Each structure stands twice: as C-alpha cells, then as structure tokens.
C-alpha cells in the first residue's frame, strides 16, 4: 500500500509517500522558521496561510521524486491533531478533498503517535513493547507502548513541556527562534559546573515532569549576571547549566520508567530528541540498565510527513479509515486512539 502523508500541525509543511512493502519512497519539508523568527514564535494565522501555499506544490514534488502518479497512491494520511486549529484545518481539508477526488481512503493521524512511531522508519527499528519518551515543544510524556494504539501514560509535564522551556530560556538569553537548537549550540561553548541548576521533581517518586520552576531559576540567574547584556561566556555557561538540568531530569525519569515497567527498550521522539547531549546521556543510562535506545534520524525528530504516512499506513492496513467530515482535533488525548 502506498500512502501519501500530509503534516500541517504547526509551522512545518511535511509531505511524504510511504510504501508498506518498500518503505519511504520520497519526502519533502518546508519550514516556516524564517517567517516566524521576526515574531519570536509561531503566529497561527501566518502558519495556516503558508500551509495553503505549500501543500500542493510539495505533493507534486514528492510524487515526481518518487516517480509515481496519482493512480499509484492507495490512500492518504494527514495530521488530524493535536496542533493549531487553523493549520490542522488546512491539512484536513486538502487531504479529504484529494481523497474524495481520487476515490481513495483517508486516515486522520494523531500527531504524537506519528512522532512515537518515527523510529520505525529506521533500518534497525525497535520491537514492541517499549517505553517512549515523547519530548517536544508541546509535549513531555513517558508512555508504555505495547503496540500501536496500546498506550499507557506513565507521566507527563504538569506545566511546561521541555521544548517550551528551551524556547523560553533562549528568549532570556537573547537568542533567536527556534530556541532549542540555539540553546544547544550556545551550550557547546559553556563550561559545565559553573552554575548548578535544579533537577525538578527528581527528589520525589513518580514520573511526572515540571519545567516552570527551572525557567524561573534560569531567568533569575540571567538577571543576576547582567541580563541579556551579560558577557558571552556567562551566557554560554548558563545555557550549558540549563541544558544539563533538562537532560539529567529526563534521564532520571527514563531510568525510573524502565525499572517500573521492566522494559528493556527505550525510544525517544519529538523535536527535543534530536538534542545531542540528551542522546549521549540516555545512551549512557541504558547501558547501565542493560537496555537499548532508539530514535529517529534528526530530520524525522521534528515534524515531518514521513511519520504521518507511516502511522497512517499501519492503521489503514488494519482496516481503519476516517471518512467522516472535516473535523480536526486541536486537543486529542492519545488514550482515545483505537488499538490495532
């Protein structure tokens, strides 16, 4: 089955064509970073309008790259939610319209399920069951995964997601949007140990996260050393201390999750999973736990069409379809998903 995937949940337009027998045939991505950088974050209305401009040209590009025509496409998968309602509406409308015109089935995909399954696109994918750390700008969750649609939430952030904390820390340090990669790059120049930041909620049992206090601690540290006008080395040292705190907090909770569930496989997915220091720390942790770590290539950690095409394909192969009207879901708990 060849499935055309459409991702428009936020500020990146992702298109891909996935073949259940031959894997990923082609993919393309357009990022709106430069447009939103002037505003310091995503402007929903601008994001929606840009998706309108990009989706169809990217579909044509992917189809040409794959050497396929419309007659070769068996189904369409699109991001139904969660995400920005306007952006989701664009992808939903286009996907449903094309499916109707081409007379093929269509499947709405949960954005975070797409992220969770992204490591399946790699040459050495994990096998069910496993523990998944979903860590992005909008989500920080630990999930026990027994199969597609068989998800048990183990813990999540009670306030800000880790990716959001990175973005806010970047603003405090005078860095441009998107904040995560900027903070990580600056942290490479920092000296570890000059500043000691807290590891929130690691001194108590449980698998929930909290990053709002860490943001406040970062702000207080920046202000105590001259604000955005502090010297370059101090800014780098603060970035390093912040990144170390987030990474160590995530590692501690992942170790607890592996021990609590008895699992020996950990996957990390979402935009923050591309962080090199996080990957290195978790590789070290799983070795001590005699477990294995899996993650997607950096291009598939952030939003992309390939993960949507893959996730949709699995559900379509199981006989599921989404033939009802255009109903994007800006809020959509993973617990509501049907198991395969």
CSV table of C-alpha atoms in Angstrom, one decimal:
chain,number,residue,atom,x,y,z
A,1,UNK,CA,0.0,0.0,0.0
A,2,UNK,CA,1.3,3.4,-1.0
A,3,UNK,CA,0.2,6.2,1.4
A,4,UNK,CA,0.6,9.9,0.9
A,5,UNK,CA,1.3,11.7,4.2
A,6,UNK,CA,0.4,15.3,4.9
A,7,UNK,CA,1.7,17.1,8.1
A,8,UNK,CA,0.4,20.6,8.9
A,9,UNK,CA,0.1,20.7,12.7
A,10,UNK,CA,2.2,23.8,13.4
A,11,UNK,CA,4.8,25.7,11.4
A,12,UNK,CA,6.2,23.0,9.1
A,13,UNK,CA,4.6,21.6,6.0
A,14,UNK,CA,5.6,18.0,5.6
A,15,UNK,CA,4.7,15.6,2.7
A,16,UNK,CA,5.8,12.0,2.1
A,17,UNK,CA,5.0,8.9,0.2
A,18,UNK,CA,5.4,5.7,2.1
A,19,UNK,CA,5.1,2.1,0.6
A,20,UNK,CA,4.2,-0.7,3.0
A,21,UNK,CA,6.5,-3.0,1.1
A,22,UNK,CA,9.4,-0.8,0.1
A,23,UNK,CA,9.5,1.8,2.8
A,24,UNK,CA,9.8,5.5,2.4
A,25,UNK,CA,9.8,6.5,-1.3
A,26,UNK,CA,10.1,10.3,-1.1
A,27,UNK,CA,9.6,13.1,1.3
A,28,UNK,CA,9.8,16.9,1.4
A,29,UNK,CA,9.6,19.6,4.1
A,30,UNK,CA,9.1,23.3,4.1
A,31,UNK,CA,9.9,25.1,7.4
A,32,UNK,CA,8.4,28.5,8.3
A,33,UNK,CA,11.2,29.3,10.8
A,34,UNK,CA,12.4,32.4,8.9
A,35,UNK,CA,8.9,33.9,8.7
A,36,UNK,CA,8.1,33.4,12.4
A,37,UNK,CA,11.5,34.4,13.6
A,38,UNK,CA,10.6,38.1,13.3
A,39,UNK,CA,7.9,37.5,15.9
A,40,UNK,CA,9.8,35.3,18.3
A,41,UNK,CA,7.4,32.4,17.9
A,42,UNK,CA,4.7,30.9,15.7
A,43,UNK,CA,1.9,33.2,14.6
A,44,UNK,CA,-1.0,30.8,14.0
A,45,UNK,CA,-2.7,32.8,11.2
A,46,UNK,CA,0.5,33.2,9.2
A,47,UNK,CA,1.2,29.5,9.7
A,48,UNK,CA,-2.2,28.5,8.3
A,49,UNK,CA,-1.9,30.8,5.2
A,50,UNK,CA,1.6,29.4,4.4
A,51,UNK,CA,0.4,25.8,4.6
A,52,UNK,CA,-2.2,26.7,1.9
A,53,UNK,CA,0.6,27.9,-0.3
A,54,UNK,CA,2.9,24.9,0.2
A,55,UNK,CA,0.9,21.7,0.4
A,56,UNK,CA,0.0,21.1,-3.2
A,57,UNK,CA,3.5,22.1,-4.7
A,58,UNK,CA,5.1,19.8,-2.1
A,59,UNK,CA,2.8,17.0,-3.1
A,60,UNK,CA,3.8,17.4,-6.7
A,61,UNK,CA,7.5,17.5,-5.7
A,62,UNK,CA,7.2,14.3,-3.7
A,63,UNK,CA,5.2,12.4,-6.4
A,64,UNK,CA,7.8,13.4,-9.0
A,65,UNK,CA,10.7,12.4,-6.8
A,66,UNK,CA,9.1,9.0,-6.2
A,67,UNK,CA,8.3,8.5,-9.8
A,68,UNK,CA,4.7,8.0,-9.1
A,69,UNK,CA,1.4,9.3,-10.4
A,70,UNK,CA,-2.0,9.8,-8.6
A,71,UNK,CA,-3.0,6.3,-9.8
A,72,UNK,CA,-0.2,4.8,-7.7
A,73,UNK,CA,-1.5,6.3,-4.5
A,74,UNK,CA,-3.7,3.9,-2.5
A,75,UNK,CA,-4.6,6.1,0.4
A,76,UNK,CA,-3.9,9.4,2.2
A,77,UNK,CA,-2.9,10.1,5.8
A,78,UNK,CA,-3.0,13.5,7.4
A,79,UNK,CA,-2.4,15.0,10.8
A,80,UNK,CA,-5.8,15.4,12.4
A,81,UNK,CA,-4.5,16.7,15.7
A,82,UNK,CA,-3.3,17.9,18.2
A,83,UNK,CA,-2.0,21.2,17.0
A,84,UNK,CA,-3.0,24.7,15.8
A,85,UNK,CA,-6.6,24.5,14.7
A,86,UNK,CA,-6.1,26.7,11.6
A,87,UNK,CA,-3.0,24.7,10.5
A,88,UNK,CA,-4.8,21.4,11.1
A,89,UNK,CA,-7.8,22.6,9.1
A,90,UNK,CA,-5.7,23.3,6.1
A,91,UNK,CA,-4.2,19.8,6.1
A,92,UNK,CA,-7.5,18.1,6.9
A,93,UNK,CA,-9.4,20.0,4.1
A,94,UNK,CA,-6.8,19.2,1.4
A,95,UNK,CA,-6.4,15.6,2.4
A,96,UNK,CA,-10.2,14.9,2.4
A,97,UNK,CA,-10.6,16.8,-0.9
A,98,UNK,CA,-7.9,14.8,-2.6
A,99,UNK,CA,-9.2,11.5,-1.2
A,100,UNK,CA,-12.7,12.3,-2.5
A,101,UNK,CA,-11.4,13.4,-5.9
A,102,UNK,CA,-9.1,10.3,-6.3
A,103,UNK,CA,-11.7,8.0,-4.7
A,104,UNK,CA,-9.3,6.5,-2.2
A,105,UNK,CA,-9.5,6.1,1.6
A,106,UNK,CA,-8.1,8.7,4.1
A,107,UNK,CA,-6.9,8.4,7.6
A,108,UNK,CA,-6.5,11.1,10.3
A,109,UNK,CA,-3.4,10.5,12.3
A,110,UNK,CA,-2.6,11.6,15.9
A,111,UNK,CA,0.5,13.9,15.7
A,112,UNK,CA,2.2,12.4,18.7
A,113,UNK,CA,1.6,8.8,17.5
A,114,UNK,CA,3.4,9.9,14.4
A,115,UNK,CA,6.3,11.0,16.5
A,116,UNK,CA,6.2,7.9,18.6
A,117,UNK,CA,6.4,5.6,15.5
A,118,UNK,CA,9.0,7.7,13.7
A,119,UNK,CA,11.9,5.4,14.8
A,120,UNK,CA,10.2,2.6,12.9
A,121,UNK,CA,11.4,4.3,9.7
A,122,UNK,CA,15.0,3.5,10.6
A,123,UNK,CA,16.9,0.4,9.4
A,124,UNK,CA,17.0,-1.1,12.9
A,125,UNK,CA,13.6,-0.3,14.4
A,126,UNK,CA,12.5,-1.2,18.0
A,127,UNK,CA,10.1,-4.0,18.6
A,128,UNK,CA,7.1,-3.8,20.8
A,129,UNK,CA,6.8,-3.4,23.8
A,130,UNK,CA,8.9,-0.4,24.8
A,131,UNK,CA,8.9,2.8,26.9
A,132,UNK,CA,8.7,6.0,24.8
A,133,UNK,CA,9.8,9.5,25.9
A,134,UNK,CA,7.9,12.0,23.8
A,135,UNK,CA,9.6,15.3,24.2
A,136,UNK,CA,8.8,18.4,22.1
A,137,UNK,CA,7.7,22.0,22.2
A,138,UNK,CA,4.2,21.0,23.2
A,139,UNK,CA,4.6,17.6,25.0
A,140,UNK,CA,6.8,15.9,27.5
A,141,UNK,CA,5.4,12.4,28.2
A,142,UNK,CA,6.6,8.9,29.2
A,143,UNK,CA,4.4,6.2,27.7
A,144,UNK,CA,4.4,2.5,28.0
A,145,UNK,CA,3.8,1.1,24.5
A,146,UNK,CA,2.6,-2.5,24.0
A,147,UNK,CA,1.6,-2.0,20.4
A,148,UNK,CA,0.1,0.6,18.0
A,149,UNK,CA,-2.8,2.2,19.9
A,150,UNK,CA,-1.9,0.4,23.1
A,151,UNK,CA,-0.6,3.3,25.1
A,152,UNK,CA,-0.4,3.8,28.9
A,153,UNK,CA,0.6,7.2,30.1
A,154,UNK,CA,3.2,6.9,32.8
A,155,UNK,CA,4.0,10.5,33.4
A,156,UNK,CA,3.8,13.9,31.8
A,157,UNK,CA,4.7,17.6,32.4
A,158,UNK,CA,2.4,19.2,34.9
A,159,UNK,CA,3.2,22.6,33.3
A,160,UNK,CA,5.6,23.5,30.5
A,161,UNK,CA,7.0,21.0,28.1
A,162,UNK,CA,10.8,20.6,27.8
A,163,UNK,CA,10.8,22.1,24.3
A,164,UNK,CA,8.8,25.1,25.5
A,165,UNK,CA,11.3,25.6,28.4
A,166,UNK,CA,14.2,25.6,25.8
A,167,UNK,CA,12.4,28.3,23.8
A,168,UNK,CA,11.8,30.5,26.9
A,169,UNK,CA,15.4,30.0,28.0
A,170,UNK,CA,16.5,31.1,24.6
A,171,UNK,CA,14.5,34.3,24.9
A,172,UNK,CA,16.1,35.0,28.3
A,173,UNK,CA,19.5,34.6,26.8
A,174,UNK,CA,18.7,36.9,23.8
A,175,UNK,CA,18.7,34.0,21.3
A,176,UNK,CA,16.5,33.8,18.2
A,177,UNK,CA,13.6,31.4,17.5
A,178,UNK,CA,13.6,28.4,17.5
A,179,UNK,CA,15.2,28.3,20.9
A,180,UNK,CA,16.1,24.6,21.3
A,181,UNK,CA,18.8,24.4,18.7
A,182,UNK,CA,20.1,27.9,19.6
A,183,UNK,CA,20.5,27.0,23.3
A,184,UNK,CA,22.1,23.7,22.5
A,185,UNK,CA,24.6,25.4,20.2
A,186,UNK,CA,25.5,28.0,22.8
A,187,UNK,CA,25.8,25.3,25.5
A,188,UNK,CA,28.6,23.7,23.5
A,189,UNK,CA,30.7,26.7,24.4
A,190,UNK,CA,29.7,26.6,28.0
A,191,UNK,CA,31.7,25.3,31.0
A,192,UNK,CA,29.9,22.6,32.9
A,193,UNK,CA,29.7,23.1,36.7
A,194,UNK,CA,30.0,26.9,36.9
A,195,UNK,CA,26.2,27.1,37.6
A,196,UNK,CA,24.2,24.4,39.3
A,197,UNK,CA,20.5,24.3,38.2
A,198,UNK,CA,17.9,22.1,40.0
A,199,UNK,CA,16.6,18.8,38.6
A,200,UNK,CA,12.9,19.4,39.1
A,201,UNK,CA,10.7,16.7,40.6
A,202,UNK,CA,13.5,14.2,40.8
A,203,UNK,CA,13.6,14.3,44.6
A,204,UNK,CA,10.2,12.6,44.9
A,205,UNK,CA,8.7,9.4,43.5
A,206,UNK,CA,6.7,9.4,40.2
A,207,UNK,CA,7.3,10.0,36.6
A,208,UNK,CA,5.7,13.5,36.1
A,209,UNK,CA,7.8,16.5,35.0
A,210,UNK,CA,7.8,20.2,35.7
A,211,UNK,CA,9.9,22.8,34.0
A,212,UNK,CA,8.3,26.1,35.0
A,213,UNK,CA,10.5,26.4,38.1
A,214,UNK,CA,13.6,25.7,36.0
A,215,UNK,CA,12.6,28.6,33.7
A,216,UNK,CA,12.3,30.9,36.7
A,217,UNK,CA,15.7,29.7,38.1
A,218,UNK,CA,17.2,30.4,34.6
A,219,UNK,CA,15.7,33.9,34.5
A,220,UNK,CA,16.9,34.8,38.0
A,221,UNK,CA,20.4,33.6,37.1
A,222,UNK,CA,20.5,35.6,33.9
A,223,UNK,CA,19.3,38.8,35.7
A,224,UNK,CA,21.8,38.3,38.5
A,225,UNK,CA,24.6,38.4,35.9
A,226,UNK,CA,23.6,41.4,33.9
A,227,UNK,CA,20.5,40.2,31.9
A,228,UNK,CA,20.8,39.9,28.2
A,229,UNK,CA,23.9,42.1,28.3
A,230,UNK,CA,25.9,39.6,30.3
A,231,UNK,CA,29.2,38.5,28.8
A,232,UNK,CA,29.3,35.8,26.2
A,233,UNK,CA,30.9,33.2,28.3
A,234,UNK,CA,28.4,33.7,31.1
A,235,UNK,CA,25.5,33.3,28.6
A,236,UNK,CA,27.2,30.1,27.4
A,237,UNK,CA,27.7,28.8,30.9
A,238,UNK,CA,24.0,29.4,31.8
A,239,UNK,CA,22.9,27.7,28.6
A,240,UNK,CA,25.1,24.7,29.5
A,241,UNK,CA,23.7,24.5,33.0
A,242,UNK,CA,20.1,24.8,31.7
A,243,UNK,CA,20.6,22.1,29.1
A,244,UNK,CA,22.4,19.8,31.6
A,245,UNK,CA,19.4,20.2,34.0
A,246,UNK,CA,16.8,19.3,31.4
A,247,UNK,CA,18.9,16.4,30.1
A,248,UNK,CA,19.6,14.9,33.5
A,249,UNK,CA,15.9,15.3,34.6
A,250,UNK,CA,14.8,13.4,31.5
A,251,UNK,CA,17.4,10.7,32.0
A,252,UNK,CA,16.4,10.2,35.7
A,253,UNK,CA,12.8,9.8,34.8
A,254,UNK,CA,13.5,7.5,31.9
A,255,UNK,CA,15.5,5.2,34.2
A,256,UNK,CA,12.6,5.1,36.6
A,257,UNK,CA,10.2,4.2,33.8
A,258,UNK,CA,12.4,1.3,32.6
A,259,UNK,CA,12.7,-0.1,36.1
A,260,UNK,CA,9.0,0.4,36.9
A,261,UNK,CA,7.8,-1.4,33.7
A,262,UNK,CA,10.6,-3.9,33.4
A,263,UNK,CA,11.1,-2.8,29.8
A,264,UNK,CA,14.5,-3.1,28.1
A,265,UNK,CA,13.8,-0.8,25.2
A,266,UNK,CA,13.5,3.0,25.3
A,267,UNK,CA,12.7,5.2,22.4
A,268,UNK,CA,12.9,9.0,22.3
A,269,UNK,CA,10.8,11.0,19.8
A,270,UNK,CA,9.9,14.6,19.1
A,271,UNK,CA,11.9,17.7,18.4
A,272,UNK,CA,14.0,17.6,21.6
A,273,UNK,CA,15.0,14.0,20.9
A,274,UNK,CA,17.5,15.5,18.3
A,275,UNK,CA,19.5,17.1,21.1
A,276,UNK,CA,22.9,15.5,21.0
A,277,UNK,CA,23.6,15.8,24.8
A,278,UNK,CA,20.3,14.1,25.5
A,279,UNK,CA,21.0,11.2,23.2
A,280,UNK,CA,24.5,10.8,24.7
A,281,UNK,CA,23.2,10.8,28.3
A,282,UNK,CA,20.5,8.3,27.5
A,283,UNK,CA,22.9,6.0,25.7
A,284,UNK,CA,25.0,6.0,28.9
A,285,UNK,CA,22.0,5.4,31.0
A,286,UNK,CA,20.6,2.5,29.1
A,287,UNK,CA,23.9,0.8,29.1
A,288,UNK,CA,23.8,0.7,32.9
A,289,UNK,CA,20.3,-0.7,32.7
A,290,UNK,CA,21.3,-3.3,30.1
A,291,UNK,CA,18.6,-1.8,27.8
A,292,UNK,CA,18.6,-0.3,24.3
A,293,UNK,CA,17.9,3.2,23.0
A,294,UNK,CA,16.2,4.0,19.7
A,295,UNK,CA,15.5,7.3,18.0
A,296,UNK,CA,14.8,8.7,14.5
A,297,UNK,CA,17.2,10.5,12.3
A,298,UNK,CA,17.3,14.2,13.1
A,299,UNK,CA,15.2,15.1,10.1
A,300,UNK,CA,12.4,12.9,11.4
A,301,UNK,CA,12.6,14.1,15.0
A,302,UNK,CA,10.9,17.4,14.1
A,303,UNK,CA,7.5,17.5,12.4
A,304,UNK,CA,7.6,15.7,9.0
A,305,UNK,CA,5.3,13.9,6.6
A,306,UNK,CA,7.1,10.6,6.7
A,307,UNK,CA,5.9,9.8,10.3
A,308,UNK,CA,2.4,10.6,9.4
A,309,UNK,CA,2.5,8.5,6.2
A,310,UNK,CA,3.9,5.6,8.2
A,311,UNK,CA,1.5,5.8,11.1
A,312,UNK,CA,-1.5,6.2,8.8
A,313,UNK,CA,-0.4,3.3,6.7
A,314,UNK,CA,-0.4,1.0,9.7
A,315,UNK,CA,-3.9,1.9,10.6
A,316,UNK,CA,-5.2,1.7,7.0
A,317,UNK,CA,-3.7,-1.7,6.7
A,318,UNK,CA,-5.7,-2.7,9.8
A,319,UNK,CA,-8.9,-1.6,8.1
A,320,UNK,CA,-9.3,1.8,9.8
A,321,UNK,CA,-10.4,4.8,7.8
A,322,UNK,CA,-11.6,8.3,8.6
A,323,UNK,CA,-14.3,9.0,6.1
A,324,UNK,CA,-16.4,11.4,8.2
A,325,UNK,CA,-16.4,15.2,7.6
A,326,UNK,CA,-13.5,17.6,8.1
A,327,UNK,CA,-13.0,17.6,11.9
A,328,UNK,CA,-9.5,18.5,13.1
A,329,UNK,CA,-8.8,18.0,16.8
A,330,UNK,CA,-6.6,20.6,18.3
A,331,UNK,CA,-6.8,18.7,21.6
A,332,UNK,CA,-6.7,14.9,21.3
A,333,UNK,CA,-5.6,12.6,24.1
A,334,UNK,CA,-3.7,9.5,22.9
A,335,UNK,CA,-5.8,7.4,25.2
A,336,UNK,CA,-8.7,7.9,22.8
A,337,UNK,CA,-6.9,6.1,20.0
A,338,UNK,CA,-8.1,2.7,18.9
A,339,UNK,CA,-5.6,-0.2,19.4
A,340,UNK,CA,-4.7,-2.3,16.3
